[in-house]
Structures are given as structure tokens and as C-alpha cells.
PDB file of C-alpha atoms in Angstrom:
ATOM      1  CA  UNK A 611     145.854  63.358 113.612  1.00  0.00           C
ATOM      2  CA  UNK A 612     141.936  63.219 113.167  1.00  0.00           C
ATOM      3  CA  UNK A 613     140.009  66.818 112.301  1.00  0.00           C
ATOM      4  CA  UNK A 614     138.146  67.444 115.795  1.00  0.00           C
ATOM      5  CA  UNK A 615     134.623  69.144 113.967  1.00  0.00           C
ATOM      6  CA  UNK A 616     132.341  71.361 115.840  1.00  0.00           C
ATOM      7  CA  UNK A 617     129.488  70.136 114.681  1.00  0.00           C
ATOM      8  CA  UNK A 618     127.229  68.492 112.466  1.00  0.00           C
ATOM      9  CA  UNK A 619     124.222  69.205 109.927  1.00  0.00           C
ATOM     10  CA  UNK A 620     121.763  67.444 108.119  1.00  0.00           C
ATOM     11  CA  UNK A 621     120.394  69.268 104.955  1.00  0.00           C
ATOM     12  CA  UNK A 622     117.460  68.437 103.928  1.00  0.00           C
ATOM     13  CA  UNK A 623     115.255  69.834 100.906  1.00  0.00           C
ATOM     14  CA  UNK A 624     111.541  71.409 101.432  1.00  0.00           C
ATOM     15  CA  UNK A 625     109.229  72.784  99.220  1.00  0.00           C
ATOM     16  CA  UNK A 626     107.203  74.622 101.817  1.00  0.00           C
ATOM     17  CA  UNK A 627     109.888  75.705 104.049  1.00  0.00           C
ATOM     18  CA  UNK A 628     106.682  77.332 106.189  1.00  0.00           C
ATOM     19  CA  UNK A 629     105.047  74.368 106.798  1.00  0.00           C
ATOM     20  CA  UNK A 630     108.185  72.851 107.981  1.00  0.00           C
ATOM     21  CA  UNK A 631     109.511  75.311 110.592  1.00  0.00           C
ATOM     22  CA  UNK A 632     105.519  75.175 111.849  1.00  0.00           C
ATOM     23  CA  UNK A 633     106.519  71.139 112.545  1.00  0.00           C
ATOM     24  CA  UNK A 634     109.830  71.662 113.711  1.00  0.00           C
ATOM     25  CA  UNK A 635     109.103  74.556 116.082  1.00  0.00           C
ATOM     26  CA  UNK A 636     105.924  74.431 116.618  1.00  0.00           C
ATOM     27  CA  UNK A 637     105.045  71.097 117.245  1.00  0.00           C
ATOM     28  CA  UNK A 638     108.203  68.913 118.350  1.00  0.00           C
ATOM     29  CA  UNK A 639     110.108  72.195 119.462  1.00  0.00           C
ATOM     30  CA  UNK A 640     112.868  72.590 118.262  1.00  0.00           C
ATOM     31  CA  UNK A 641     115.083  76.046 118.352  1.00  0.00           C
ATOM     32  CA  UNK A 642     115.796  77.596 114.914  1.00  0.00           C
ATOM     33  CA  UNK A 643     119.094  78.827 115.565  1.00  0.00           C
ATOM     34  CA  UNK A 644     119.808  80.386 111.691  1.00  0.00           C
ATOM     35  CA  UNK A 645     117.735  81.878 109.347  1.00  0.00           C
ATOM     36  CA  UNK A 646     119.365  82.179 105.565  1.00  0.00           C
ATOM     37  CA  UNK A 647     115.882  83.270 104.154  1.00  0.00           C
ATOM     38  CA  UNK A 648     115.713  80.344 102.158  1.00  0.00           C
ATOM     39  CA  UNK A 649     117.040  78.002 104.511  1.00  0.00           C
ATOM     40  CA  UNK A 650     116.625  77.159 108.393  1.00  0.00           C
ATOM     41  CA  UNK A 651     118.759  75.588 110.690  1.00  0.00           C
ATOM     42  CA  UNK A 652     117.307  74.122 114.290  1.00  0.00           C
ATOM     43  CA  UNK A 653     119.344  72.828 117.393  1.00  0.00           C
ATOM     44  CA  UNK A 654     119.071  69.305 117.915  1.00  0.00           C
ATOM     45  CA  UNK A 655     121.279  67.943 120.297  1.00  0.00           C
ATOM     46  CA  UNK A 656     124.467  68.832 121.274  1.00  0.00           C
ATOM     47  CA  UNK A 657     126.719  69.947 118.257  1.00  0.00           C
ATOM     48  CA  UNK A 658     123.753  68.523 115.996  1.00  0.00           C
ATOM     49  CA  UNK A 659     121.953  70.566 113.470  1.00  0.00           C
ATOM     50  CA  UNK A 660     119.108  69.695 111.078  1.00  0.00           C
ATOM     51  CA  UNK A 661     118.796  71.891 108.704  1.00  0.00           C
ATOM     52  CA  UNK A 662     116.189  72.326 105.414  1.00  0.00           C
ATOM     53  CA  UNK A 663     116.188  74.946 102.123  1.00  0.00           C
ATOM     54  CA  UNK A 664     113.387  75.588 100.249  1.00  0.00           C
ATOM     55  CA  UNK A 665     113.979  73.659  96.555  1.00  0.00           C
ATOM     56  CA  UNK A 666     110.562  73.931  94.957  1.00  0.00           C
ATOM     57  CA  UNK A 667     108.993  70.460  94.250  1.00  0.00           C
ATOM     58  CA  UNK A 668     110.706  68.128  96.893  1.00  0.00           C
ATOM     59  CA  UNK A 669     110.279  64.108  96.930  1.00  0.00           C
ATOM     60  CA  UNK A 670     112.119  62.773  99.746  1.00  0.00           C
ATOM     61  CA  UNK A 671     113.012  58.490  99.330  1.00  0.00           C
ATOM     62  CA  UNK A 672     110.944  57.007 102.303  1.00  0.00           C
ATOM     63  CA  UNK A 673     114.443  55.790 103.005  1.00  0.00           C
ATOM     64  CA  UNK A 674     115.285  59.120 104.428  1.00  0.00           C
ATOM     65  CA  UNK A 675     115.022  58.598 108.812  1.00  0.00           C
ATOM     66  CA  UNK A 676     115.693  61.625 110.831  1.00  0.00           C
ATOM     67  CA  UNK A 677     115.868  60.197 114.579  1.00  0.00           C
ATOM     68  CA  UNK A 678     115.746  62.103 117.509  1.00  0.00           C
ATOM     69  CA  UNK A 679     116.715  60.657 120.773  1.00  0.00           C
ATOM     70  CA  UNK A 680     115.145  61.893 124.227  1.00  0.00           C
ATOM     71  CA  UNK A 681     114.090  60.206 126.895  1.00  0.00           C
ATOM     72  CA  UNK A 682     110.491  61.266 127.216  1.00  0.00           C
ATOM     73  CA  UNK A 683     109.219  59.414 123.819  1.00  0.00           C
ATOM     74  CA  UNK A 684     105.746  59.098 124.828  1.00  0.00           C
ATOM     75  CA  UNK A 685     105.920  63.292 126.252  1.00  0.00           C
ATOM     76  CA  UNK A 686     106.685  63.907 122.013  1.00  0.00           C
ATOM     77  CA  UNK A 687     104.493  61.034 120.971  1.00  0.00           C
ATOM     78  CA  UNK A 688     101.258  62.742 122.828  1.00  0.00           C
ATOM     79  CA  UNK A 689     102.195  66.281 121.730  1.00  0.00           C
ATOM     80  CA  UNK A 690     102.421  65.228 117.545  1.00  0.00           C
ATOM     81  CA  UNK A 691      99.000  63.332 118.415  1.00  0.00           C
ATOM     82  CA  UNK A 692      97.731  66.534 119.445  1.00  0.00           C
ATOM     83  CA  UNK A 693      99.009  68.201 116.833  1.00  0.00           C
ATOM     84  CA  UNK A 694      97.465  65.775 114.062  1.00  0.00           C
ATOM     85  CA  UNK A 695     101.042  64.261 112.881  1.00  0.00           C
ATOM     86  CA  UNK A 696     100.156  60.618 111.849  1.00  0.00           C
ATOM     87  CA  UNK A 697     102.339  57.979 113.534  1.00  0.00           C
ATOM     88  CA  UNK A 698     103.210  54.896 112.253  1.00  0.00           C
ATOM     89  CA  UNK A 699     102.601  53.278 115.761  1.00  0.00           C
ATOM     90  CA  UNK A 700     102.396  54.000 119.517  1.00  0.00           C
ATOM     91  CA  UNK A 701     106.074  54.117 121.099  1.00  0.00           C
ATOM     92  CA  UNK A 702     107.232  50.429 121.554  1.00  0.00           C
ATOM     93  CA  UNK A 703     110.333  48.873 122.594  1.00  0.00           C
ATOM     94  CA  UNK A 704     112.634  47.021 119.749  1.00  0.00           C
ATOM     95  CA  UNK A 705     114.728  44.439 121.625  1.00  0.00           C
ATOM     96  CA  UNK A 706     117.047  43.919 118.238  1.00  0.00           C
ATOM     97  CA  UNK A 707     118.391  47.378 119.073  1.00  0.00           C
ATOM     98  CA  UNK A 708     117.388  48.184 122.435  1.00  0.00           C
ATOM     99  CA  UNK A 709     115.089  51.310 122.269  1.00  0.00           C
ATOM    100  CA  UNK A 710     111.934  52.474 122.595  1.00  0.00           C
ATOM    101  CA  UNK A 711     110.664  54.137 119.734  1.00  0.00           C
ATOM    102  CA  UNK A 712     107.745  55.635 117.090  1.00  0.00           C
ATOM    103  CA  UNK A 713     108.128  57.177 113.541  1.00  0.00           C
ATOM    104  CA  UNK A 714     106.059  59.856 112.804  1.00  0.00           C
ATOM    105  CA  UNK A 715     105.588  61.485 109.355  1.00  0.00           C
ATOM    106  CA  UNK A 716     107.250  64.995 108.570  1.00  0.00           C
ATOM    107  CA  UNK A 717     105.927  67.495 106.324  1.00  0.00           C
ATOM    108  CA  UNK A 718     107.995  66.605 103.877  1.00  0.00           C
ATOM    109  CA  UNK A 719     108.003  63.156 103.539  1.00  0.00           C
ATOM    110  CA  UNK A 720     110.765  62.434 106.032  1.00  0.00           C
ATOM    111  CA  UNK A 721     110.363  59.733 108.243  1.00  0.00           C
ATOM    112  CA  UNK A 722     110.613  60.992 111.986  1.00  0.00           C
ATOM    113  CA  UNK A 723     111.841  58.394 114.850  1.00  0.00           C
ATOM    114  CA  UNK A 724     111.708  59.513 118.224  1.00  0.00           C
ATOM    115  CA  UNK A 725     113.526  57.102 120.431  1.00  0.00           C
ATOM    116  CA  UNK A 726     115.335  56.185 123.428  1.00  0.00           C
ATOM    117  CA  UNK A 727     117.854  53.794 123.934  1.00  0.00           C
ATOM    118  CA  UNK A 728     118.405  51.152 126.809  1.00  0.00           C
ATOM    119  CA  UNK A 729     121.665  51.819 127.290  1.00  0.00           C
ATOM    120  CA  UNK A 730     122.773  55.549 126.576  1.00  0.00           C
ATOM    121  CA  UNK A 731     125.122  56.319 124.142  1.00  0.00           C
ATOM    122  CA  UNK A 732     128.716  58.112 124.931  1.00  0.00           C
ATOM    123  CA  UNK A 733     131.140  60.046 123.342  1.00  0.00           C
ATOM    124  CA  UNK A 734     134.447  58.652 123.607  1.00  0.00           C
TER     125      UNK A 734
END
């Protein structure tokens, strides 16, 4: 039989773990749900965590995607243009994978997609 897990979290280094909560909170909203000190975790959907611990001088690969799905993509995309985050485009649809979608750059180097897909995903 399969493990059923509770839930799910994505570490992520930062060396200004400040800076980040003031993105994550602040500006996209998301709830920090545990503070270690030298770590965060926020809520992200479901049993989904993202989490990020201060580890001095931090160089993310521009490989590294976090996505966040929601259907109001251009509510977030006008509230990180207020807030100054740089975005690699205006929300536009991708037929290849049927979304609608923007990255946005993190404070640590972390590419942020905020998208919505065409057809919703489920749980099975």
C-alpha cells in the first residue's frame, strides 16, 4: 500500500530571510504558518507549504520555478506591479499547456509563475 502524506514543502534557501517574508506576506499574501527563527514556512494551497531558511550567500539556478495557481492572475499580477516586483510579461495564455500565466522575479532569485489553468486540476 502507498504512504498517504499530509502534506508537502518546498525548501528553499535565502540570504535575507526579511526581505523574503516582506514578498511573501506582504506583497502576494501569503500566511506564515511556522516560524523556526531561521526559517519560515507559508500556506500555499491545500496541504502545500513553501518554505525558506536563511543560508548566508544564496544563488538560486534560474531553473528554480515556484508556481502558484489561482484564478485571479491578473488580481496578483496588478498587486506585484504595485509593489515594484518586475515581471517578465503581462499574464498571457499558453495554448501548449493551457493556462494563463506571468513569472515574476522573487527576492531571491526564484522565478515566480502565477497561473491558471483551462481545465482545473483534481485529486484523484
Amino acid at each position: 500500500m502507498s504512504p498517504t502524506f499530509d502534506a508537502f514543502i518546498g525548501f528553499y534557501p535565502t540570504a535575507d530571510l526579511a526581505a523574503t517574508h516582506d514578498f511573501y506576506v506582504g506583497t502576494l499574501g501569503l500566511t506564515l504558518v511556522r516560524d523556526q527563527g531561521t526559517c519560515h514556512i507559508y500556506a500555499v494551497a491545500g496541504g502545500g507549504f513553501l518554505g525558506f531558511c536563511e543560508r548566508g550567500s544564496v544563488a538560486l539556478p534560474p531553473s528554480v520555478v515556484l508556481t502558484l495557481v489561482i484564478d485571479d492572475v491578473d488580481g496578483v499580477y496588478e498587486r506585484l506591479m504595485a509593489a515594484g516586483v518586475t515581471a517578465e510579461t503581462a499574464p498571457k495564455h499558453h495554448a501548449e499547456y493551457g493556462i494563463y500565466h506571468f513569472y515574476a522575479q522573487g527576492p531571491n532569485g526564484e522565478r515566480v509563475e502565477v497561473q491558471r489553468f483551462k481545465t482545473p486540476l483534481v485529486r484523484s
